[in-house]
CSV table of C-alpha atoms and ligand atoms in Angstrom, one decimal:
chain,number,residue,atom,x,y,z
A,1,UNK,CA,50.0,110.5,92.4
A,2,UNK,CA,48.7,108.3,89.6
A,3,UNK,CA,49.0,104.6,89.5
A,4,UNK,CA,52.1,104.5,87.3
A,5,UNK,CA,53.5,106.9,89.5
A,6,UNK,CA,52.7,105.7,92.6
A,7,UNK,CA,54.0,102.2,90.9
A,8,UNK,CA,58.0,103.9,89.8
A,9,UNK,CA,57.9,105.6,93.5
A,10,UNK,CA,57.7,102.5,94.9
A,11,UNK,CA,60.1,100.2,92.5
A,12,UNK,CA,62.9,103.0,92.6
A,13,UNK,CA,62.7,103.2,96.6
A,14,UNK,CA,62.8,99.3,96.8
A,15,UNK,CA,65.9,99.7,94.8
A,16,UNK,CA,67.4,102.5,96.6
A,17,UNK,CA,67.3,100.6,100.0
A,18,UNK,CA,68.0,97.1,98.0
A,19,UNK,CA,71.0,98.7,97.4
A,20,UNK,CA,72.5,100.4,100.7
A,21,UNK,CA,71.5,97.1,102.7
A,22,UNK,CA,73.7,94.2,101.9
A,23,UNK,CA,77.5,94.3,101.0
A,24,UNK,CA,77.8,93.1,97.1
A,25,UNK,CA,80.6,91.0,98.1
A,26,UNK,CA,83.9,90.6,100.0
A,27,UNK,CA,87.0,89.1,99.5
A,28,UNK,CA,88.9,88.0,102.2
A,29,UNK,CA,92.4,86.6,101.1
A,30,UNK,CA,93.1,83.2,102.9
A,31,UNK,CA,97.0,83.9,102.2
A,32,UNK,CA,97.5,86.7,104.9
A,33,UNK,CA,95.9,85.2,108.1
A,34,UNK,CA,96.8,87.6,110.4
A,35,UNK,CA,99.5,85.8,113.3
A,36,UNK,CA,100.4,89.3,115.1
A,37,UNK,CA,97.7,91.2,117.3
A,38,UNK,CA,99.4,94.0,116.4
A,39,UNK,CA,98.1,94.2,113.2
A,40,UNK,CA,94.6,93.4,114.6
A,41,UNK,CA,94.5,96.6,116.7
A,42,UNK,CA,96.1,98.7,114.1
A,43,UNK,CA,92.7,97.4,111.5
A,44,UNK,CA,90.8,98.5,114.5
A,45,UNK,CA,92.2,101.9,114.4
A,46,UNK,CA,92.7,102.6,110.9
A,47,UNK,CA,88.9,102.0,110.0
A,48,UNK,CA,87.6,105.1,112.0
A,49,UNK,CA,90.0,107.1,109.7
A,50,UNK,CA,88.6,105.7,106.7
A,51,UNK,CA,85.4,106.2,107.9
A,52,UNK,CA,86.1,109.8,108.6
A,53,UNK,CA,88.0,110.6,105.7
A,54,UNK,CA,85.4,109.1,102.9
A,55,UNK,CA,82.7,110.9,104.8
A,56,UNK,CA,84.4,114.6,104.4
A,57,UNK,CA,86.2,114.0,101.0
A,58,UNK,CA,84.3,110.7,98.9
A,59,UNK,CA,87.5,109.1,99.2
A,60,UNK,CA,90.9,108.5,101.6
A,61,UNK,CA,93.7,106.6,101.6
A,62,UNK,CA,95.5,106.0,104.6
A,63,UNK,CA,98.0,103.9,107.1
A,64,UNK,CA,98.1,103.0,110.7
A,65,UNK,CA,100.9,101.3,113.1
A,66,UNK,CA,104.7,100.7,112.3
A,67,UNK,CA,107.0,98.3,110.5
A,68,UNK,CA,105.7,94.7,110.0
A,69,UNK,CA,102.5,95.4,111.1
A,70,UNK,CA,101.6,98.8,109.6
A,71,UNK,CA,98.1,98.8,107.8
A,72,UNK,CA,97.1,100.1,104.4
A,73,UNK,CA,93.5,101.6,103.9
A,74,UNK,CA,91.8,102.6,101.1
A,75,UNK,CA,88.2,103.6,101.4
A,76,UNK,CA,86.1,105.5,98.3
A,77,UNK,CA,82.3,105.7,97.5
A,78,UNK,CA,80.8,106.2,94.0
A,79,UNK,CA,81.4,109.5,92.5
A,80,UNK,CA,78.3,110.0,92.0
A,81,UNK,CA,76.6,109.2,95.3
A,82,UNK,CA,75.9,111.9,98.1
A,83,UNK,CA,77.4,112.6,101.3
A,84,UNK,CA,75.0,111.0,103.1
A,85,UNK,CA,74.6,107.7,101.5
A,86,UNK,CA,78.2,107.5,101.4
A,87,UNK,CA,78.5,108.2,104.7
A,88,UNK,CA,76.1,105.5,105.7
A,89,UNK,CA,77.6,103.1,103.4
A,90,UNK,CA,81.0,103.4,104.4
A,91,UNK,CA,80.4,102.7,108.1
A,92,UNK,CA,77.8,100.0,107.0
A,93,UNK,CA,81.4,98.4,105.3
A,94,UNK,CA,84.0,99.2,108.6
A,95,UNK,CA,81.4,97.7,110.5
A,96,UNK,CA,81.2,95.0,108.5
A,97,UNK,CA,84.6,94.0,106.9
A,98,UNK,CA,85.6,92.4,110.1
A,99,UNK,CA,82.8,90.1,110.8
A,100,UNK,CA,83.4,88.5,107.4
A,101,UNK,CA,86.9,88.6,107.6
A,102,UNK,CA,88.2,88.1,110.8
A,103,UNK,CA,91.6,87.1,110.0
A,104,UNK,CA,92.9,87.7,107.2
A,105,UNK,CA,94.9,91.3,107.0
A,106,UNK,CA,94.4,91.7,102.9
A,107,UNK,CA,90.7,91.8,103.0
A,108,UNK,CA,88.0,93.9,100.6
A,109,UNK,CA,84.3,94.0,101.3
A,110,UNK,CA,82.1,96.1,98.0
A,111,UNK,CA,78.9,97.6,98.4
A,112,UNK,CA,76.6,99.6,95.4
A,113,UNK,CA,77.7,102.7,96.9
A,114,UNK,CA,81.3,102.2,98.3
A,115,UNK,CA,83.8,100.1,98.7
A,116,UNK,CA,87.0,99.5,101.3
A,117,UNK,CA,89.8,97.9,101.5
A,118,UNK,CA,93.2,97.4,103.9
A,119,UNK,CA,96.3,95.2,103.7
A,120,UNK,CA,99.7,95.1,105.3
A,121,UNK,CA,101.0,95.8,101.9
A,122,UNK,CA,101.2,99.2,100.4
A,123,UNK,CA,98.8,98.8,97.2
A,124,UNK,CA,98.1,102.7,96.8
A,125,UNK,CA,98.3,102.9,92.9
A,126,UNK,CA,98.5,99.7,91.4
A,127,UNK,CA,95.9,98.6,89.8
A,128,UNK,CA,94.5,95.1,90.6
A,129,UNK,CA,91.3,93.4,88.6
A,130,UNK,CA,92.9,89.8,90.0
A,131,UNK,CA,89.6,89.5,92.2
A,132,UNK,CA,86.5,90.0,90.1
A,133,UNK,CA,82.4,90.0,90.8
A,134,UNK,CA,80.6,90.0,87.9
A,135,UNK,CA,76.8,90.6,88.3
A,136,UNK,CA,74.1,90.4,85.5
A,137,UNK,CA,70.6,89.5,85.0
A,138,UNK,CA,69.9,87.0,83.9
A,139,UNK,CA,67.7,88.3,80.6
A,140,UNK,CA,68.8,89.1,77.0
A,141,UNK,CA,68.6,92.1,75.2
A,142,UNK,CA,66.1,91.7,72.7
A,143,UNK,CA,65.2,95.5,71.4
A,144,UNK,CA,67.4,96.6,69.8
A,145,UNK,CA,68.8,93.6,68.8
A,146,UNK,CA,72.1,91.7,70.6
A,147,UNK,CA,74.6,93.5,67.4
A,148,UNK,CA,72.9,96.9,67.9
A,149,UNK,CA,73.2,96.7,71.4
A,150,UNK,CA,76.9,95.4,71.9
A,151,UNK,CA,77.8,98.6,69.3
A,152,UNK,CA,75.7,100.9,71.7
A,153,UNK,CA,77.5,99.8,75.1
A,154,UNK,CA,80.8,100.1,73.2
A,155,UNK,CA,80.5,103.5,71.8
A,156,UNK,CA,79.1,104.7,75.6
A,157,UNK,CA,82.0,102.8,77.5
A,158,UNK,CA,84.2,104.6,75.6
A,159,UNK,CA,83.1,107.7,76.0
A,160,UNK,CA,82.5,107.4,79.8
A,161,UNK,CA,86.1,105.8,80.0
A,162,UNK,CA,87.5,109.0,78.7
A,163,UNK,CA,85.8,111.0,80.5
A,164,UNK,CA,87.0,109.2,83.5
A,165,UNK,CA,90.2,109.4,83.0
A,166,UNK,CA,90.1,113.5,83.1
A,167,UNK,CA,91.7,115.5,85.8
A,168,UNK,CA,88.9,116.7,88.1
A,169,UNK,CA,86.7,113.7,87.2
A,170,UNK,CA,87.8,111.9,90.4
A,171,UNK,CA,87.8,108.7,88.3
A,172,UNK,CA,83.7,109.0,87.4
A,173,UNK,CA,82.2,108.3,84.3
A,174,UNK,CA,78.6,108.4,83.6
A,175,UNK,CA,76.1,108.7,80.6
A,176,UNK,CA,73.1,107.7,78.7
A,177,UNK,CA,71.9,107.0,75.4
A,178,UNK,CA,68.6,106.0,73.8
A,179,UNK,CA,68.5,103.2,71.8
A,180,UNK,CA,65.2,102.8,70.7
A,181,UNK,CA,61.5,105.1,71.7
A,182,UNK,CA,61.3,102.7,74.4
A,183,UNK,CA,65.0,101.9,76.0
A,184,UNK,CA,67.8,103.8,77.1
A,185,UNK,CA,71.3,102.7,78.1
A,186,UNK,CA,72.8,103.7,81.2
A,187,UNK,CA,76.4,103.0,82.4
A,188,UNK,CA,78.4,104.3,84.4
A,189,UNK,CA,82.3,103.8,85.5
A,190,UNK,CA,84.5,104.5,88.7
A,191,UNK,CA,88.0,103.8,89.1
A,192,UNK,CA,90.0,104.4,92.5
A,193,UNK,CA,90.9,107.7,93.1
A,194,UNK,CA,94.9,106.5,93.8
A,195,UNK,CA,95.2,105.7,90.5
A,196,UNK,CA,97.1,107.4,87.7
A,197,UNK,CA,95.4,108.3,84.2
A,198,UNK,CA,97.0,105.3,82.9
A,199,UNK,CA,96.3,102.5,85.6
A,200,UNK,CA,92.8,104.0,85.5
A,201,UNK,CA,92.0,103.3,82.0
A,202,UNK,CA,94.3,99.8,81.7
A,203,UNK,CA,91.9,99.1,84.9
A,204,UNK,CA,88.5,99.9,82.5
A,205,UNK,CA,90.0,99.0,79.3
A,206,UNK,CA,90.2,95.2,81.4
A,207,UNK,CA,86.7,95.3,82.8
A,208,UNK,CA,85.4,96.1,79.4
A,209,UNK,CA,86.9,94.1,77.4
A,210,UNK,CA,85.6,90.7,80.1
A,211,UNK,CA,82.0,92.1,79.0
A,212,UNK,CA,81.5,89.5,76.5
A,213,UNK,CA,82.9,87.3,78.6
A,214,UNK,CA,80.9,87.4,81.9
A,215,UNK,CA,77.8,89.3,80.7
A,216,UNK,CA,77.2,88.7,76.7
A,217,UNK,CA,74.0,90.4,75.5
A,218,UNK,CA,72.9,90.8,79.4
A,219,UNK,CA,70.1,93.5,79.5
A,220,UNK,CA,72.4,94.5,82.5
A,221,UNK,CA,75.5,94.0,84.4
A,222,UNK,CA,78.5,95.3,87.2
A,223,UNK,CA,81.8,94.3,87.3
A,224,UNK,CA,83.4,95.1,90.4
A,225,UNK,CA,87.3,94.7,90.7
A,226,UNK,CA,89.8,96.2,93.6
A,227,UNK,CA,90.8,99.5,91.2
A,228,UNK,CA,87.1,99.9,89.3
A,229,UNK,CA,83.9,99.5,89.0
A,230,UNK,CA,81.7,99.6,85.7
A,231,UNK,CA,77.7,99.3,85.8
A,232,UNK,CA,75.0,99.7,82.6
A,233,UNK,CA,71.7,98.8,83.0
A,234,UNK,CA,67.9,99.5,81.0
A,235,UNK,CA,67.3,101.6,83.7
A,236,UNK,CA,68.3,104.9,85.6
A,237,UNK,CA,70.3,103.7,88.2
A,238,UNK,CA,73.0,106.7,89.4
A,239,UNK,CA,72.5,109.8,90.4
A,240,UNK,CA,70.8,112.2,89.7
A,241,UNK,CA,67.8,109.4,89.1
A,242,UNK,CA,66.7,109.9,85.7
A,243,UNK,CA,62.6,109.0,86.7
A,244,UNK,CA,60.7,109.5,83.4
A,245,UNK,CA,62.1,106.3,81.9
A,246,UNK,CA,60.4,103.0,80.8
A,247,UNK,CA,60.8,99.9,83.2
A,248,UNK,CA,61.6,97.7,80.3
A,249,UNK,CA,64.3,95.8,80.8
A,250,UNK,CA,64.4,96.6,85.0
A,251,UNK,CA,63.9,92.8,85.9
A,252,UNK,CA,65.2,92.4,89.0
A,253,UNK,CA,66.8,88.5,88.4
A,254,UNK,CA,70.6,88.7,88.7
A,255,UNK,CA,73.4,86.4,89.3
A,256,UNK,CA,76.5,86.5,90.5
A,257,UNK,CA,79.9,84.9,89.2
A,258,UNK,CA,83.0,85.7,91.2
A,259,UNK,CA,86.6,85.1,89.5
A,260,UNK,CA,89.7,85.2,91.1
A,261,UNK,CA,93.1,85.3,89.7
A,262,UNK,CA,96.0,85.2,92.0
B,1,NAG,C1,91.5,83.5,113.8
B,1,NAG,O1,92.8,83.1,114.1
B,1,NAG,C2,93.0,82.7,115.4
B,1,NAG,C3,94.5,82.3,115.6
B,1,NAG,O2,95.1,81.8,114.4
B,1,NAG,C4,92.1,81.5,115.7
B,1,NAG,O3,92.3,81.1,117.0
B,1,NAG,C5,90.7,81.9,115.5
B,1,NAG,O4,89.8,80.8,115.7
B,1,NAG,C6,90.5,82.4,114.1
B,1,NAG,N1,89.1,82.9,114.0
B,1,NAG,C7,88.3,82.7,112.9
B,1,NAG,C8,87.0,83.3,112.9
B,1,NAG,O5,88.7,82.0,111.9
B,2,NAG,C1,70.4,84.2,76.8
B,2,NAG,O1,71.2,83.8,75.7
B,2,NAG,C2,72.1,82.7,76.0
B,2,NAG,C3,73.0,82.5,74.8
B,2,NAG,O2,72.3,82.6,73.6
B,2,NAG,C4,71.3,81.5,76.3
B,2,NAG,O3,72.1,80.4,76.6
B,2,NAG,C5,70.4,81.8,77.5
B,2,NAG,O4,69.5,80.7,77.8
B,2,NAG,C6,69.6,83.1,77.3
B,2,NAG,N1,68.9,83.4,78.5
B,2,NAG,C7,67.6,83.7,78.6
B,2,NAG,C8,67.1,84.0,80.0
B,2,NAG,O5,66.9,83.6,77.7
């Protein structure tokens, strides 16, 4: 291997298990502290299903127990991730939605490759963008410029958003573009597979339109909401890894903001 390879090997694997390790976030509502250990026992049982189902079919929704203290689980990974990782990831989040949220029976916990979620209420098909982590670095796009660039994202969001929205997509959007010799955009999007057509592109439609919002001229960014997910970045980032492409732009300094809305 040469130097520069040697170099991308090495940067692309730090990201790879950067990103299966930690949980992006969780959101554990304070509202729906759970009073019954019913409903404790029934999260205990329903997470092995959604564990189960998500590793055989990418995505499950499910219910466990009776009446007052049935349980609603929804559990999906990233369309484009494989069975493994997505396997591994969603165990990683069973295992750890209940360490960061105890008590409370609405609770969510996101990771880059999955996400999960349960609740004594039936959600299945609604969407929901009222809890929102935005995550960006930090830098500004500077080639092409800012107006160049904000045209470019549009014009790809669209077209991912459409093609998201198809029957047999399974809610997955994903493309590239080049923008200049030495950069090329990335994004993808990933609704919930309970969704309708509709709910999945009001969910998008949402996301994008809080771009300029929570990540104006960002050389990257992820908004993660209950019902989607949208990511772009400088640099290959979903799967299959695109490997012969410039680092520009692949700083590694990101923030996060989290918004909620009840
Ligand atoms: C969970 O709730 C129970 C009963 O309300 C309480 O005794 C316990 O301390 C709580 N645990 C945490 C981690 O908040
Ligand atoms: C990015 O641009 C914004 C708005 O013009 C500015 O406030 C911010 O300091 C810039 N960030 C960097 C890292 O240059």
């Amino acid at each position: 291997m040469s130097p520069t390879y040697h170099f991308l090997f090495l940067f692309f694997l730090f990201i790879l298990i950067a990103e299966s390790a930690d949980p992006s976030g969780q959101f554990c509502d304070d509202s729906t502290k759970i009073t019954n250990t019913e409903i404790s026992k029934n999260i205990d049982s329903l997470l092995p299903k959604l564990v189960l189902g998500t590793s055989q079919y990418g995505f499950i929704t499910t219910s466990y127990g009776k009446g007052e203290a049935q349980v609603y689980g929804l559990a999906q990974c990233r369309g484009d991730v494989g069975s493994e990782d997505c396997s591994t990831c969603i165990q990683d989040a069973a295992n750890e939605i209940r360490k960061r949220c105890p008590n409370e029976s609405d609770s969510r916990i996101w990771y880059e490759y999955c996400f999960l979620r349960y609740s004594t209420q039936n959600f299945f098909g609604q969407v929901d963008t009222g809890f929102g982590i935005y995550y960006y670095n930090v830098q500004n796009v500077t080639d092409p410029d800012p107006d160049t660039f904000n045209k470019e994202l549009g014009s790809l969001m669209d077209k991912i958003s459409s093609e998201a929205i198809l029957p047999g997509n399974k809610g997955l959007g994903k493309a590239k573009t080049k923008l200049t010799p030495f950069n090329t955009l990335y994004a993808l999007v990933q609704c919930t597979r309970d969704l309708s057509k509709q709910g999945c592109a009001e969910c998008l439609a949402i996301a994008i339109g809080n771009l300029p919002t929570f990540c104006e001229d960002k050389k990257g960014c992820r908004v993660l909401y209950s019902s989607c997910y949208l990511r772009y970045e400088l640099y290959p980032f979903y799967f299959p890894l695109d490997s012969q492409e410039s680092l520009d732009g692949a700083s590694m300094n990101y923030r996060t903001s989290i918004v909620y809305k009840p």
